[in-house]
XYZ file of C-alpha atoms in Angstrom:
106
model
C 59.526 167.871 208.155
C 60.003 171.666 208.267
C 62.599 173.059 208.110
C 64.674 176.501 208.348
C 65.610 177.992 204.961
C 65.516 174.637 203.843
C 68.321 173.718 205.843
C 68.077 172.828 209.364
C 65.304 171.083 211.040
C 64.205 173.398 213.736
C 64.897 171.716 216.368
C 68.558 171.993 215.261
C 68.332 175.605 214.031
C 68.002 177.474 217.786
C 71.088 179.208 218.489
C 72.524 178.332 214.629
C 74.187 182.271 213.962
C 73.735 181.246 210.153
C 70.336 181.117 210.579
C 69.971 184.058 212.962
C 68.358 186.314 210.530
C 65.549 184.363 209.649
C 64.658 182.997 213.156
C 62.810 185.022 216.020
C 64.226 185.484 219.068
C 60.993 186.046 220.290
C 59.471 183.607 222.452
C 56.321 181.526 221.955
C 54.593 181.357 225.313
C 51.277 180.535 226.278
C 50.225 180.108 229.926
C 47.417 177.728 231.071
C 45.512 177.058 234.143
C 45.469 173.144 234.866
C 41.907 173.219 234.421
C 42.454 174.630 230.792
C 45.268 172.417 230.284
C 43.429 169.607 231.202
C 40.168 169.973 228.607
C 43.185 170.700 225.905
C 45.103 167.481 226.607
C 41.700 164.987 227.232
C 42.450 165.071 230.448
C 42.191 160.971 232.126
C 42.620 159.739 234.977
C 44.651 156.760 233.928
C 47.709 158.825 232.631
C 48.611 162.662 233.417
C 48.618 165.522 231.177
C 52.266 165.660 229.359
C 54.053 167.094 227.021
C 57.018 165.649 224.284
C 60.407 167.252 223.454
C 62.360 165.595 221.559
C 64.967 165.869 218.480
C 64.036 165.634 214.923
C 65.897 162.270 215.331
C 62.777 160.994 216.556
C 60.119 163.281 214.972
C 61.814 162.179 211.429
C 60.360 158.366 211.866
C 57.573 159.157 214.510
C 53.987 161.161 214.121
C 52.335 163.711 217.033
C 49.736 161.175 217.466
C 52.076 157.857 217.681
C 54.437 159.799 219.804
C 51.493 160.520 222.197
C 50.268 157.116 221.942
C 53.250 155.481 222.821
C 53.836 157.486 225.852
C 50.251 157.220 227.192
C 50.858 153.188 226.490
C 53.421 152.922 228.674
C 52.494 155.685 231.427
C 48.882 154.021 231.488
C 50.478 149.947 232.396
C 51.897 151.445 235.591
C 52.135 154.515 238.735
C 55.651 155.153 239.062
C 56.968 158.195 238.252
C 59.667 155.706 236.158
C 57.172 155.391 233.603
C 57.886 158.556 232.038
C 61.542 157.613 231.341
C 60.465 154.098 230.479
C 58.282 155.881 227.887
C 61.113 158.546 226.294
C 63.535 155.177 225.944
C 60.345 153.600 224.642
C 60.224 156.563 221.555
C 64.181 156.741 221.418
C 63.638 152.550 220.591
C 60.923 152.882 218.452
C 62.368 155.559 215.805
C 65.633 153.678 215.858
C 64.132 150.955 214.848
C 62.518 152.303 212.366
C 65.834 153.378 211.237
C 66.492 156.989 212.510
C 70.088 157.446 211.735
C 70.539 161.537 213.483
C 70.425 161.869 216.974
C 67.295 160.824 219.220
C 66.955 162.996 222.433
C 63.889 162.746 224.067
C-alpha cells in the first residue's frame, strides 16, 4: 500500500497538517463525457458504470479488480438502486473477514 512519507496511507493523509508539506493541494480532475466514460469502464448493459471510494480499511485486504468484481456481482443479480449499498456492505464484509482490523468506509 502507498503511503505518505511512509506514514499515513493516503486515504488518511488529506487534511493531516503534519503531512501538509509533502501533499498537493492541487486537485486531480479529469472530466469525461458518458460516452468516454463508458469505453473506459467496459461499459454493459447488465450493471452501470461506477466508481469505488473507500478507506484503506478495505483497500488493505481487497485488490482494484476484486473490489470491482464484487460490486458488479452484486449490482448485476438485481435493478434496484439498493444494490449499490448491498454491494459497499458486501466489500465492508468481505475485508473484515479477511481480517481488516482499521476502519472500513465504503
Amino acid at each position: 500500500v502507498d503511503r505518505v512519507n511512509g506514514s499515513l496511507v493516503v486515504t488518511r493523509s488529506i487534511g493531516d497538517a503534519d503531512l501538509a508539506d509533502v501533499l498537493s493541494q492541487v486537485p486531480d480532475v479529469l472530466p469525461f463525457s458518458m460516452v468516454e466514460m463508458r469505453a473506459l469502464c467496459g461499459y454493459s448493459s447488465k450493471i452501470p458504470c461506477f466508481v469505488i471510494l473507500a478507506s484503506d480499511g478495505l483497500w488493505d485486504r481487497i485488490s482494484n479488480q476484486e473490489a470491482v468484481d464484487i460490486v458488479a456481482d452484486v449490482v448485476a443479480e438485481g435493478n434496484s438502486d439498493r444494490n449499490f449499498q448491498s454491494a459497499a456492505e458486501a466489500l465492508v464484509h468481505e475485508s473484515f473477514v479477511r481480517g481488516s482490523s482499521d476502519n472500513i468506509g465504503v
